CSV table of C-alpha atoms and ligand atoms in Angstrom, one decimal:
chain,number,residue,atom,x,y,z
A,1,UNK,CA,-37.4,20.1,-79.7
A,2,UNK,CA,-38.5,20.1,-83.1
A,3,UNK,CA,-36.2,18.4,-85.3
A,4,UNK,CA,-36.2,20.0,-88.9
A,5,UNK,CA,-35.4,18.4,-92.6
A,6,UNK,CA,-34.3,21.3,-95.2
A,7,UNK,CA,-34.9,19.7,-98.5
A,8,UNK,CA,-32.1,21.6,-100.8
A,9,UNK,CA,-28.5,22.8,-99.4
A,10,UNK,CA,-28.2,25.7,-101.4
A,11,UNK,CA,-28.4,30.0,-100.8
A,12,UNK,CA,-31.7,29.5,-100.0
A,13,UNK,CA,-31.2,26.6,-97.4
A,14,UNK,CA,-28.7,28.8,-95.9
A,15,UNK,CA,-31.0,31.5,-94.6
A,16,UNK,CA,-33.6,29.2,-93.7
A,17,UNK,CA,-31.1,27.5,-91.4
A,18,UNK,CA,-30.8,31.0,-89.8
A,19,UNK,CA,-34.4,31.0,-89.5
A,20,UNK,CA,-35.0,27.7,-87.8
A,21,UNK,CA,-31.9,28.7,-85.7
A,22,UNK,CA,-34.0,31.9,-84.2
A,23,UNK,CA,-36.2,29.3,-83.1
A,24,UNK,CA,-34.8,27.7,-79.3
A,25,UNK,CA,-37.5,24.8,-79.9
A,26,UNK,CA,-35.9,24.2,-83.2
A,27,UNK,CA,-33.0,22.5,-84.7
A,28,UNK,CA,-31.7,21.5,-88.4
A,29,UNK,CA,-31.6,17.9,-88.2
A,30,UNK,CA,-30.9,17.1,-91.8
A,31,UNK,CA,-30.6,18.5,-95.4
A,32,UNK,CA,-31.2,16.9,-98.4
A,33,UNK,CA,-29.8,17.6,-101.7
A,34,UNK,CA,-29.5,15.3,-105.0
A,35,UNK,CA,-25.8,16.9,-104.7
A,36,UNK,CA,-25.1,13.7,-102.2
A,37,UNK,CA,-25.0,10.5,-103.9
A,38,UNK,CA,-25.1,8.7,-100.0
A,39,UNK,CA,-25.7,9.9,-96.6
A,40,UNK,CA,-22.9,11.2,-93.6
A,41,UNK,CA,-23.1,13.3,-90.9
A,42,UNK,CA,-21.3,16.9,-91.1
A,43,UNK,CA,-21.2,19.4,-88.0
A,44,UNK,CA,-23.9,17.2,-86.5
A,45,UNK,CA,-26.1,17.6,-89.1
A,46,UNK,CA,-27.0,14.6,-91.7
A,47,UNK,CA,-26.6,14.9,-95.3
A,48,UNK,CA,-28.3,12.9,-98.2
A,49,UNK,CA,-29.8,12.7,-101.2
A,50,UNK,CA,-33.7,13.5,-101.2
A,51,UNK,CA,-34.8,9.8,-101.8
A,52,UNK,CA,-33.1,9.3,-97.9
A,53,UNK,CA,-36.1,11.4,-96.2
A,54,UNK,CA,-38.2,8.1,-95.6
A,55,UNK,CA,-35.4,6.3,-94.2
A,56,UNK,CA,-35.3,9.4,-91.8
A,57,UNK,CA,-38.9,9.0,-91.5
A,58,UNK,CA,-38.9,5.2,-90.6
A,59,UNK,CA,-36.3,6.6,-87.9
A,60,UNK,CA,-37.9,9.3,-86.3
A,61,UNK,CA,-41.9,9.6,-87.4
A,62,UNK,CA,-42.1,13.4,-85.5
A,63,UNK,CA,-39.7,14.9,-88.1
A,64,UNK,CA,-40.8,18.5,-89.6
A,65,UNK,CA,-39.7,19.1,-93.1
A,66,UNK,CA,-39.4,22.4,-95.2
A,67,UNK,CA,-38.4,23.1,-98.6
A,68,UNK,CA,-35.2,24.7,-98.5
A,69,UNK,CA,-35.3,25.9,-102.4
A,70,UNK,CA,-36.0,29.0,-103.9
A,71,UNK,CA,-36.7,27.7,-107.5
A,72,UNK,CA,-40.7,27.7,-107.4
A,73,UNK,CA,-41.0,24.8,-110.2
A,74,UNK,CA,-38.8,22.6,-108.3
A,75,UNK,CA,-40.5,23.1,-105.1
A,76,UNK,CA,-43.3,22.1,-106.9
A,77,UNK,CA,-41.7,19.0,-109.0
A,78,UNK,CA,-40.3,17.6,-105.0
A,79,UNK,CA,-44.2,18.1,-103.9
A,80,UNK,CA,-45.2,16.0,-106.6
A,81,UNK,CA,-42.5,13.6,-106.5
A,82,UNK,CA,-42.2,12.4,-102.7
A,83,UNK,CA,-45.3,11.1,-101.6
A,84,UNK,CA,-45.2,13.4,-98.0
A,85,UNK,CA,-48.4,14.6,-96.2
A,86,UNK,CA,-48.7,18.0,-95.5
A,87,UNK,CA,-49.0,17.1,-91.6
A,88,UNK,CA,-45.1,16.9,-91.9
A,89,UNK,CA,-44.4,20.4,-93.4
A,90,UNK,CA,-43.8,23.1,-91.1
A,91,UNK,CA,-44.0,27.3,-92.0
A,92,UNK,CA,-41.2,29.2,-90.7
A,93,UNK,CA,-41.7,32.4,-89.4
A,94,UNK,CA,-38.7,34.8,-88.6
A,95,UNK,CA,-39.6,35.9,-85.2
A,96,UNK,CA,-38.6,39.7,-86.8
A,97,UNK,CA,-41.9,39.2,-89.2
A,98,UNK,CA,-45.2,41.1,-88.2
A,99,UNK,CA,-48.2,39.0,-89.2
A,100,UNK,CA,-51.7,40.1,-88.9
A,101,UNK,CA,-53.4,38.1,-86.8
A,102,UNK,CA,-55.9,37.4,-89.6
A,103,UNK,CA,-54.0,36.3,-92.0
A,104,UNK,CA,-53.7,32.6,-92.9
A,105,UNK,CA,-50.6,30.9,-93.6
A,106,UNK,CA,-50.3,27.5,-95.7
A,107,UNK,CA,-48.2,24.5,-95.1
A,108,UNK,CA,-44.1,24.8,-95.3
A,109,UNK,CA,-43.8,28.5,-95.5
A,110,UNK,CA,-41.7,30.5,-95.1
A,111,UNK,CA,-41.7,33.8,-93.6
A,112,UNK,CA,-38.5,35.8,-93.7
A,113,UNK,CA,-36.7,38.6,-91.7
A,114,UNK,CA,-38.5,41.9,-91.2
A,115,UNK,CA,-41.6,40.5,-93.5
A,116,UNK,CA,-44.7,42.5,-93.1
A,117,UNK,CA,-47.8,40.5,-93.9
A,118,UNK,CA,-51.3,42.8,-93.4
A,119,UNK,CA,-54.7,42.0,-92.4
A,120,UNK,CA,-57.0,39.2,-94.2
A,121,UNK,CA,-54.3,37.9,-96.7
A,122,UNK,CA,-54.3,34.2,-97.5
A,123,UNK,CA,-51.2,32.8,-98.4
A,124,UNK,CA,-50.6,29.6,-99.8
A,125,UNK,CA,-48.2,26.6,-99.0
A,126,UNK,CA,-44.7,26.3,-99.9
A,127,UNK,CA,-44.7,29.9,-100.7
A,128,UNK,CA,-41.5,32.2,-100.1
A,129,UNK,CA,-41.9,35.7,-98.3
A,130,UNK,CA,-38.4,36.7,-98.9
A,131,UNK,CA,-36.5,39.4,-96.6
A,132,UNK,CA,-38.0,42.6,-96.1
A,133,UNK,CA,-41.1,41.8,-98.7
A,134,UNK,CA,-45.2,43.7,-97.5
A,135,UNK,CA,-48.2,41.8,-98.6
A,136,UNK,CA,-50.9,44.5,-97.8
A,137,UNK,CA,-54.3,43.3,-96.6
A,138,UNK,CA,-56.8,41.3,-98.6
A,139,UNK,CA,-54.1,39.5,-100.5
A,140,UNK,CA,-54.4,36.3,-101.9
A,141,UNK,CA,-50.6,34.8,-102.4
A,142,UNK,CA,-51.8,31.0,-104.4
A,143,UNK,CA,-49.0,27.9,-104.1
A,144,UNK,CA,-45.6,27.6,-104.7
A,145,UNK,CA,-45.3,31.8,-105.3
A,146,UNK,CA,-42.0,33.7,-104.2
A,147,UNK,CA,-42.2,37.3,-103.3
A,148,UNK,CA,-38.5,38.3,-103.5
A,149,UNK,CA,-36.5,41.1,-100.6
A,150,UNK,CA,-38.3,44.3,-100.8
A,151,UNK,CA,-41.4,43.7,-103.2
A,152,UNK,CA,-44.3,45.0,-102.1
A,153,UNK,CA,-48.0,43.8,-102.8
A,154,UNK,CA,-50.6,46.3,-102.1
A,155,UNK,CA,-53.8,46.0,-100.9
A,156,UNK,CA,-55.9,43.4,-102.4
A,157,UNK,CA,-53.3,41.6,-104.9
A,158,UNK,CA,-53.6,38.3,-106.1
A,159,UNK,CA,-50.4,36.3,-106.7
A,160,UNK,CA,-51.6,33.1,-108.9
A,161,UNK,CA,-50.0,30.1,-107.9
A,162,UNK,CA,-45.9,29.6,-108.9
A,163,UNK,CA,-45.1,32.9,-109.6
A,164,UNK,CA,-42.2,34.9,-108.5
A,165,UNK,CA,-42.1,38.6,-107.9
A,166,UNK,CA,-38.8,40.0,-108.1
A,167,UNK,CA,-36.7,41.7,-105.5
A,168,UNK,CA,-38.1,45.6,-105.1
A,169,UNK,CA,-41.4,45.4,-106.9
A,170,UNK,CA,-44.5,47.1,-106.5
A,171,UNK,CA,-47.8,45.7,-107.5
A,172,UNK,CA,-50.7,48.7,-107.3
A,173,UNK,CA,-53.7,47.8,-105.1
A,174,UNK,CA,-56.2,45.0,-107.1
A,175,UNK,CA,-54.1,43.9,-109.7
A,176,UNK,CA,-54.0,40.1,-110.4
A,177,UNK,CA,-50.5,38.8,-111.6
A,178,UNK,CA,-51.5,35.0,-113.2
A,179,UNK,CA,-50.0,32.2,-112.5
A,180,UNK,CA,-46.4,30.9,-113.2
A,181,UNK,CA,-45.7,34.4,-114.1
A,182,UNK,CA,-42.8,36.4,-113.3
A,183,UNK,CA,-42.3,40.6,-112.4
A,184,UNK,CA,-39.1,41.6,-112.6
A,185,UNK,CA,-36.7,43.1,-110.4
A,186,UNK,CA,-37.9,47.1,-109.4
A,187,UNK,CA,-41.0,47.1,-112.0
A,188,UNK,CA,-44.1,48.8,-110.6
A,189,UNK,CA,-47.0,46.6,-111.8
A,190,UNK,CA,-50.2,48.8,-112.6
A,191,UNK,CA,-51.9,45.9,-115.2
A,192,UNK,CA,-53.2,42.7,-114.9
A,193,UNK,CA,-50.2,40.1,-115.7
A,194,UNK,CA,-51.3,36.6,-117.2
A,195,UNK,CA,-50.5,33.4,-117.1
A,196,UNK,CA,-46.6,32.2,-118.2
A,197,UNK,CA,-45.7,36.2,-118.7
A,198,UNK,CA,-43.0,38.2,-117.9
A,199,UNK,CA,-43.1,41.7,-117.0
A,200,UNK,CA,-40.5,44.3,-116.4
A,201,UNK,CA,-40.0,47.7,-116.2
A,202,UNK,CA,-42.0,51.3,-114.7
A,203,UNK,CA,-44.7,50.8,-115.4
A,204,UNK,CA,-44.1,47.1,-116.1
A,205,UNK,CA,-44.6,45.8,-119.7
A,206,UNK,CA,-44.7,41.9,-120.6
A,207,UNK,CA,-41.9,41.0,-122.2
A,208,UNK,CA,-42.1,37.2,-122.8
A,209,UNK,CA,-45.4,34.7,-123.0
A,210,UNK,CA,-44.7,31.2,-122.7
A,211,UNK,CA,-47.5,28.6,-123.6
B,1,COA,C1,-37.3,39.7,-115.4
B,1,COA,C2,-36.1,38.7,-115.5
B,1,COA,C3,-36.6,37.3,-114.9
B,1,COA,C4,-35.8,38.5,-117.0
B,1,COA,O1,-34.8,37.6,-117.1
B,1,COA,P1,-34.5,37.0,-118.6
B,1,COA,O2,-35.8,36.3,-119.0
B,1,COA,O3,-33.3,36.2,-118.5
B,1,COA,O4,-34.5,38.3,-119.5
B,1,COA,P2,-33.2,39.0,-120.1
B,1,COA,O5,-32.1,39.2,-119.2
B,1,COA,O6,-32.9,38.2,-121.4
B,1,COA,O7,-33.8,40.4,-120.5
B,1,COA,C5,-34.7,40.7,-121.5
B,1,COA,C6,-34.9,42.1,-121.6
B,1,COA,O8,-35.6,42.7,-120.5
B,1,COA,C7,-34.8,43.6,-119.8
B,1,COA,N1,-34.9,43.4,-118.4
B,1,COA,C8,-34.6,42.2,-117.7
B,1,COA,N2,-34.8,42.3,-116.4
B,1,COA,C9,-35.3,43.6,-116.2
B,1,COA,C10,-35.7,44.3,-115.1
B,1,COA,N3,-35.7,43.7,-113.9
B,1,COA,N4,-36.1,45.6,-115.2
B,1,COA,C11,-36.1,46.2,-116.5
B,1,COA,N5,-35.7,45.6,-117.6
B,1,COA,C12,-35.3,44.3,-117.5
B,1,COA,C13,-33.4,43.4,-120.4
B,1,COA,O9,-32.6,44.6,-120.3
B,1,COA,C14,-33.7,42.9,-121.8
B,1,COA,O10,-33.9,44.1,-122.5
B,1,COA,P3,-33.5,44.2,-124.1
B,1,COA,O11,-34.3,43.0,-124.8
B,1,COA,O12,-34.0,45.5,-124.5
B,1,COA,O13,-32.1,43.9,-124.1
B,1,COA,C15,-34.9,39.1,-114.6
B,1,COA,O14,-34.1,40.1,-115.3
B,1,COA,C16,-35.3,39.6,-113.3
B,1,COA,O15,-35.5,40.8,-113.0
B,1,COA,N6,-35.4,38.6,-112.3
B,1,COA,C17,-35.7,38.9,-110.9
B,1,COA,C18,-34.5,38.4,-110.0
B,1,COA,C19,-34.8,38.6,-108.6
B,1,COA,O16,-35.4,39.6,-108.1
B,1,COA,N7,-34.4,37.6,-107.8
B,1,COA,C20,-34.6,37.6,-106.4
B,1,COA,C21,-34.0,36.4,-105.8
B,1,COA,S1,-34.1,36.4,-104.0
């Protein structure tokens, strides 16, 4: 039995609890959230604040941990605060998802419900592959990127790392979105996206640059 630590206890914990739950060699052993200022035990399942996990460590070296947060920046800011190997991050696939065989698949992913992921794409770690979402062959999905219910990436998109594509997108085959970018909810992306923008809109049209 793996036992699994969801980092975050939020919405997006929630449905990765379901996820880990469609798994019979899986459990939830414990999730952290800076919400707990001190550890207990609910319905058999420990709770703490983040800064707990190498206590939990020191207890039980085999634990499997997963980033339970859909926020891209923060998944990002836990990597880079918590000194954790990537030998202790698991990737979650719904056992509803189809995945090409040839596709690659980075540390703690996540792969949700009825996820359709095509041959030859490379995704990244900690990325999100939200309900329902198609990332066509030849894809290159970087770090830290969520792809939100329903978007679709075409053939040969690349998602630069920490960007989020929001729920019913379409980005044309070849386009290159940047990274820390976001596409918002329904656009149909037909242009290259920077860095730091945000696009919207059929066809989609950057709204705001950050620096
Ligand atoms: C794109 C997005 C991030 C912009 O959010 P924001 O920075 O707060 O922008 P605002 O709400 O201030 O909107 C700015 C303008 O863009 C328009 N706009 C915002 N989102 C839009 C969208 N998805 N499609 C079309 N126009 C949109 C607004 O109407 C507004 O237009 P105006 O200036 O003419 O009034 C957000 O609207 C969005 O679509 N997020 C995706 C959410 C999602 O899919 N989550 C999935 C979670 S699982």
């Amino acid at each position: 039995m793996k036992n699994i630590v969801i980092i975050g206890d939020s919405g997006h914990a929630k449905v990765i609890v379901d996820i880990v739950d469609a798994h019979p060699d899986m459990r939830v052993y414990a999730k952290l959230d800076d919400k707990y200022d001190s550890q207990f035990i609910e319905d058999g399942i420990i709770k703490a604040p983040i800064s707990n996990i190498e206590s939990l460590f020191n207890q039980d070296a085999t634990l499997k941990v997963i980033l339970g947060i859909g926020m891209n920046a923060i998944r990002e800011k836990i990597i880079m605060t918590y000194d954790l190997s990537s030998e202790v991050f698991v990737s979650l696939i719904h056992p509803s998802a189809v995945v090409s065989p040839s596709a690659r698949l980075g540390v703690g992913t996540v792969v949700m419900p009825n996820v359709t992921i095509n041959a030859d794409s490379l995704i990244g770690d900690h990325v999100i592959l939200n309900t329902g979402c198609v990332v066509e062959h030849d894809c290159v999905v970087g770090n830290f990127v969520h792809i939100s219910p329903l978007a679709v990436i075409t053939g040969g998109v690349h998602v630069g790392e920490g960007s989020h594509i929001g729920a019913g997108a379409s980005v044309i085959p070849g386009v290159q979105i940047g990274k820390w970018s976001t596409v918002g909810a329904g656009a149909t992306v037909i242009t290259t996206i920077g860095d730091r923008e945000t696009a919207v809109g059929n066809p989609a049209r950057v709204i705001k640059r950050e620096g």
